[in-house]
Amino acid sequence: MSDEGQARRRPRRDAEANRERLLAAAVTVMLREGRDVPLAAIAAEAGVGIGTLYRRYADRQALLHALEHRAYDLLVGILEEIGELPGTGLEAIGEYLTRCFAVGDQLVLPLHGAPPLMTPEAVHARRTIDRRLDGLLERGRKDGSVRADANATDVIVFAALITQPLSYGPDWPRLARRQITHFLNALAGDGPLDVPGPQIGQGDIEDAFARTAAAAKRRR
């Protein structure tokens, strides 16, 4: 490649790196301080000037829309990867839920409280996710691992639930793994799966509440 061609590519790479840095910073700061955090705080987290942010995103709504598109791209990428893996349809759904849980803090989506985006691109992305999930369920119906009456919406709604941690609950990763297995048991066409232990009881919940209350008291 000529020096001129490399010079043209470098600004594009830099712009893309700035874009991803801004979006990652937005997720981090919004998780920490809420979605009404000043945009200047997001720019500072990303290590760029506020002018750089406004050149890319005119206002908070534009930034939230970009985060929503980013989340759709992430989920479509996960489904594409899982579609290439061997295994039953039920195993594929379990893998999808596990991966969704792992990236839950990145999923700025309407079912997570983000303003619904109705652009053709967003609608297409949602339909793509639905279609790919139905494909995994159809695989499960054919191999006998998934019951016939489950659909993609069931999976999407459950994924939205487990990717939003309880505010004051105990050991959310462990609790979420158990809920995923219970959900897979409900989908299973060939009998229940072993639920990962130990069980989380009322005492665990009260302990979690007590820790939260004690931490709040120390901050006063």
Short mmCIF file of C-alpha atoms in Angstrom, two decimals:
data_model
loop_
_atom_site.label_atom_id
_atom_site.label_comp_id
_atom_site.label_asym_id
_atom_site.label_seq_id
_atom_site.Cartn_x
_atom_site.Cartn_y
_atom_site.Cartn_z
CA MET A 1 0.00 0.00 0.00
CA SER A 2 1.23 3.50 -0.81
CA ASP A 3 2.13 6.00 1.90
CA GLU A 4 -0.88 8.05 0.78
CA GLY A 5 -3.23 5.08 1.26
CA GLN A 6 -1.83 4.38 4.71
CA ALA A 7 -2.27 8.04 5.63
CA ARG A 8 -5.95 7.89 4.63
CA ARG A 9 -6.52 4.74 6.70
CA ARG A 10 -4.89 6.10 9.85
CA PRO A 11 -7.48 8.87 10.51
CA ARG A 12 -10.28 6.35 9.99
CA ARG A 13 -8.67 3.95 12.48
CA ASP A 14 -8.16 6.79 14.94
CA ALA A 15 -11.77 7.90 14.56
CA GLU A 16 -13.04 4.37 15.15
CA ALA A 17 -10.81 3.99 18.20
CA ASN A 18 -12.16 7.29 19.58
CA ARG A 19 -15.72 6.14 18.92
CA GLU A 20 -15.26 2.85 20.78
CA ARG A 21 -13.44 4.60 23.63
CA LEU A 22 -16.33 7.04 24.00
CA LEU A 23 -18.97 4.31 23.97
CA ALA A 24 -17.07 2.14 26.45
CA ALA A 25 -16.61 5.17 28.70
CA ALA A 26 -20.31 6.00 28.44
CA VAL A 27 -21.26 2.52 29.63
CA THR A 28 -18.79 2.69 32.51
CA VAL A 29 -19.84 6.14 33.73
CA MET A 30 -23.57 5.54 33.30
CA LEU A 31 -23.32 2.35 35.34
CA ARG A 32 -21.48 4.22 38.05
CA GLU A 33 -23.43 7.48 38.12
CA GLY A 34 -26.66 6.90 36.18
CA ARG A 35 -27.81 7.78 32.68
CA ASP A 36 -28.20 11.47 33.51
CA VAL A 37 -24.48 11.87 34.16
CA PRO A 38 -23.00 15.00 32.51
CA LEU A 39 -21.61 14.25 29.07
CA ALA A 40 -18.41 16.00 30.11
CA ALA A 41 -17.84 13.20 32.63
CA ILE A 42 -18.07 10.65 29.82
CA ALA A 43 -15.58 12.58 27.69
CA ALA A 44 -13.20 12.78 30.67
CA GLU A 45 -13.52 9.02 31.27
CA ALA A 46 -12.68 8.42 27.60
CA GLY A 47 -9.70 10.79 27.75
CA VAL A 48 -11.03 13.07 25.01
CA GLY A 49 -12.31 16.62 24.97
CA ILE A 50 -16.01 17.40 25.18
CA GLY A 51 -15.79 18.79 21.64
CA THR A 52 -14.76 15.36 20.37
CA LEU A 53 -17.85 13.84 21.99
CA TYR A 54 -20.20 16.46 20.54
CA ARG A 55 -18.70 16.11 17.07
CA ARG A 56 -19.62 12.44 17.19
CA TYR A 57 -22.87 12.64 19.21
CA ALA A 58 -24.94 15.83 19.14
CA ASP A 59 -26.75 15.09 22.40
CA ARG A 60 -27.47 12.43 25.03
CA GLN A 61 -30.14 10.78 22.90
CA ALA A 62 -27.71 10.33 20.01
CA LEU A 63 -25.22 8.74 22.40
CA LEU A 64 -27.86 6.37 23.81
CA HIS A 65 -28.87 5.40 20.28
CA ALA A 66 -25.24 4.61 19.44
CA LEU A 67 -24.99 2.47 22.57
CA GLU A 68 -28.15 0.61 21.53
CA HIS A 69 -26.74 -0.13 18.07
CA ARG A 70 -23.51 -1.29 19.72
CA ALA A 71 -25.48 -3.68 21.93
CA TYR A 72 -27.36 -5.12 18.95
CA ASP A 73 -24.08 -5.68 17.10
CA LEU A 74 -22.69 -7.44 20.16
CA LEU A 75 -25.66 -9.81 20.42
CA VAL A 76 -25.70 -10.56 16.69
CA GLY A 77 -21.98 -11.36 16.88
CA ILE A 78 -22.57 -13.72 19.82
CA LEU A 79 -25.34 -15.51 17.93
CA GLU A 80 -23.21 -15.84 14.81
CA GLU A 81 -20.44 -17.48 16.84
CA ILE A 82 -22.83 -19.83 18.64
CA GLY A 83 -24.47 -20.81 15.37
CA GLU A 84 -21.14 -22.31 14.27
CA LEU A 85 -20.68 -24.39 17.43
CA PRO A 86 -21.61 -28.09 17.67
CA GLY A 87 -24.12 -29.29 20.24
CA THR A 88 -27.85 -29.41 20.86
CA GLY A 89 -30.23 -26.53 20.52
CA LEU A 90 -30.66 -26.43 24.30
CA GLU A 91 -26.89 -26.19 24.77
CA ALA A 92 -26.80 -23.34 22.25
CA ILE A 93 -29.49 -21.43 24.15
CA GLY A 94 -27.59 -22.00 27.38
CA GLU A 95 -24.42 -20.68 25.79
CA TYR A 96 -26.27 -17.61 24.54
CA LEU A 97 -27.67 -16.83 27.98
CA THR A 98 -24.28 -17.35 29.60
CA ARG A 99 -22.60 -14.99 27.14
CA CYS A 100 -25.37 -12.42 27.53
CA PHE A 101 -24.84 -12.49 31.27
CA ALA A 102 -21.09 -11.94 30.78
CA VAL A 103 -21.68 -8.76 28.75
CA GLY A 104 -24.83 -7.61 30.54
CA ASP A 105 -23.35 -4.27 31.55
CA GLN A 106 -22.79 -3.45 27.87
CA LEU A 107 -26.39 -4.04 26.82
CA VAL A 108 -28.03 -0.62 26.61
CA LEU A 109 -31.36 -1.82 25.21
CA PRO A 110 -35.08 -1.01 25.45
CA LEU A 111 -35.79 -4.00 27.71
CA HIS A 112 -33.07 -2.62 29.99
CA GLY A 113 -34.69 0.81 30.19
CA ALA A 114 -33.10 2.54 27.18
CA PRO A 115 -35.42 4.60 24.94
CA PRO A 116 -36.63 2.33 22.10
CA LEU A 117 -34.95 3.05 18.80
CA MET A 118 -37.20 2.61 15.75
CA THR A 119 -34.77 3.26 12.89
CA PRO A 120 -34.77 0.69 10.07
CA GLU A 121 -31.32 -0.45 11.25
CA ALA A 122 -32.50 -1.07 14.81
CA VAL A 123 -35.64 -2.91 13.68
CA HIS A 124 -33.53 -5.04 11.34
CA ALA A 125 -31.10 -5.85 14.17
CA ARG A 126 -33.92 -6.92 16.49
CA ARG A 127 -35.43 -9.10 13.78
CA THR A 128 -32.03 -10.65 13.12
CA ILE A 129 -31.62 -11.52 16.80
CA ASP A 130 -35.13 -12.99 16.88
CA ARG A 131 -34.55 -15.02 13.72
CA ARG A 132 -31.22 -16.42 14.90
CA LEU A 133 -32.63 -17.39 18.29
CA ASP A 134 -35.56 -19.10 16.58
CA GLY A 135 -32.99 -20.98 14.51
CA LEU A 136 -31.31 -22.28 17.68
CA LEU A 137 -34.70 -23.27 19.10
CA GLU A 138 -35.61 -25.02 15.86
CA ARG A 139 -32.35 -26.95 16.11
CA GLY A 140 -33.44 -27.99 19.59
CA ARG A 141 -36.89 -29.02 18.44
CA LYS A 142 -35.36 -31.20 15.74
CA ASP A 143 -32.84 -32.86 18.08
CA GLY A 144 -35.44 -33.24 20.85
CA SER A 145 -33.64 -31.07 23.40
CA VAL A 146 -36.15 -28.17 23.37
CA ARG A 147 -39.90 -28.28 23.90
CA ALA A 148 -42.05 -27.22 20.97
CA ASP A 149 -43.87 -24.26 22.50
CA ALA A 150 -40.84 -22.06 23.32
CA ASN A 151 -40.01 -19.11 21.09
CA ALA A 152 -37.33 -16.45 20.70
CA THR A 153 -39.27 -13.89 22.74
CA ASP A 154 -39.14 -16.21 25.76
CA VAL A 155 -35.34 -16.28 25.51
CA ILE A 156 -35.03 -12.53 24.88
CA VAL A 157 -37.17 -11.62 27.89
CA PHE A 158 -35.30 -14.00 30.18
CA ALA A 159 -31.95 -12.68 28.95
CA ALA A 160 -33.11 -9.15 29.78
CA LEU A 161 -33.98 -10.27 33.31
CA ILE A 162 -30.70 -11.99 34.15
CA THR A 163 -28.49 -9.25 32.69
CA GLN A 164 -29.84 -6.69 35.17
CA PRO A 165 -28.53 -7.57 38.65
CA LEU A 166 -30.74 -7.23 41.69
CA SER A 167 -29.88 -3.99 43.45
CA TYR A 168 -29.15 -5.52 46.85
CA GLY A 169 -29.19 -9.26 46.21
CA PRO A 170 -26.58 -11.85 47.20
CA ASP A 171 -23.81 -13.15 44.91
CA TRP A 172 -25.53 -12.27 41.66
CA PRO A 173 -23.30 -14.37 39.34
CA ARG A 174 -24.08 -17.52 41.33
CA LEU A 175 -27.76 -16.68 41.56
CA ALA A 176 -27.94 -15.92 37.82
CA ARG A 177 -26.30 -19.25 36.91
CA ARG A 178 -28.99 -21.03 38.89
CA GLN A 179 -31.77 -19.07 37.20
CA ILE A 180 -30.30 -19.87 33.78
CA THR A 181 -30.37 -23.57 34.61
CA HIS A 182 -33.95 -23.36 35.87
CA PHE A 183 -34.91 -21.66 32.61
CA LEU A 184 -33.15 -24.34 30.57
CA ASN A 185 -34.99 -26.99 32.58
CA ALA A 186 -38.24 -25.31 31.59
CA LEU A 187 -37.17 -25.44 27.94
CA ALA A 188 -35.78 -28.97 28.03
CA GLY A 189 -37.58 -31.62 26.05
CA ASP A 190 -35.73 -34.55 27.66
CA GLY A 191 -35.89 -34.00 31.40
CA PRO A 192 -34.44 -31.65 34.02
CA LEU A 193 -30.80 -30.60 34.30
CA ASP A 194 -28.86 -30.49 37.56
CA VAL A 195 -29.18 -27.02 39.10
CA PRO A 196 -25.78 -25.67 40.23
CA GLY A 197 -25.58 -25.37 44.01
CA PRO A 198 -25.54 -24.44 46.73
CA GLN A 199 -29.03 -23.04 47.02
CA ILE A 200 -29.46 -19.37 47.86
CA GLY A 201 -31.88 -18.97 50.74
CA GLN A 202 -33.58 -16.23 52.68
CA GLY A 203 -30.60 -15.97 55.00
CA ASP A 204 -28.32 -15.19 52.05
CA ILE A 205 -30.67 -12.43 50.95
CA GLU A 206 -30.82 -10.94 54.45
CA ASP A 207 -27.02 -11.08 54.71
CA ALA A 208 -26.74 -9.21 51.40
CA PHE A 209 -29.20 -6.57 52.58
CA ALA A 210 -27.28 -6.21 55.86
CA ARG A 211 -23.98 -5.70 54.01
CA THR A 212 -25.58 -3.04 51.83
CA ALA A 213 -27.07 -1.25 54.83
CA ALA A 214 -23.76 -1.37 56.71
CA ALA A 215 -21.88 0.01 53.71
CA ALA A 216 -24.39 2.86 53.39
CA LYS A 217 -24.02 3.63 57.09
CA ARG A 218 -20.23 3.82 56.78
CA ARG A 219 -20.55 6.31 53.93
CA ARG A 220 -22.60 8.74 56.06
#
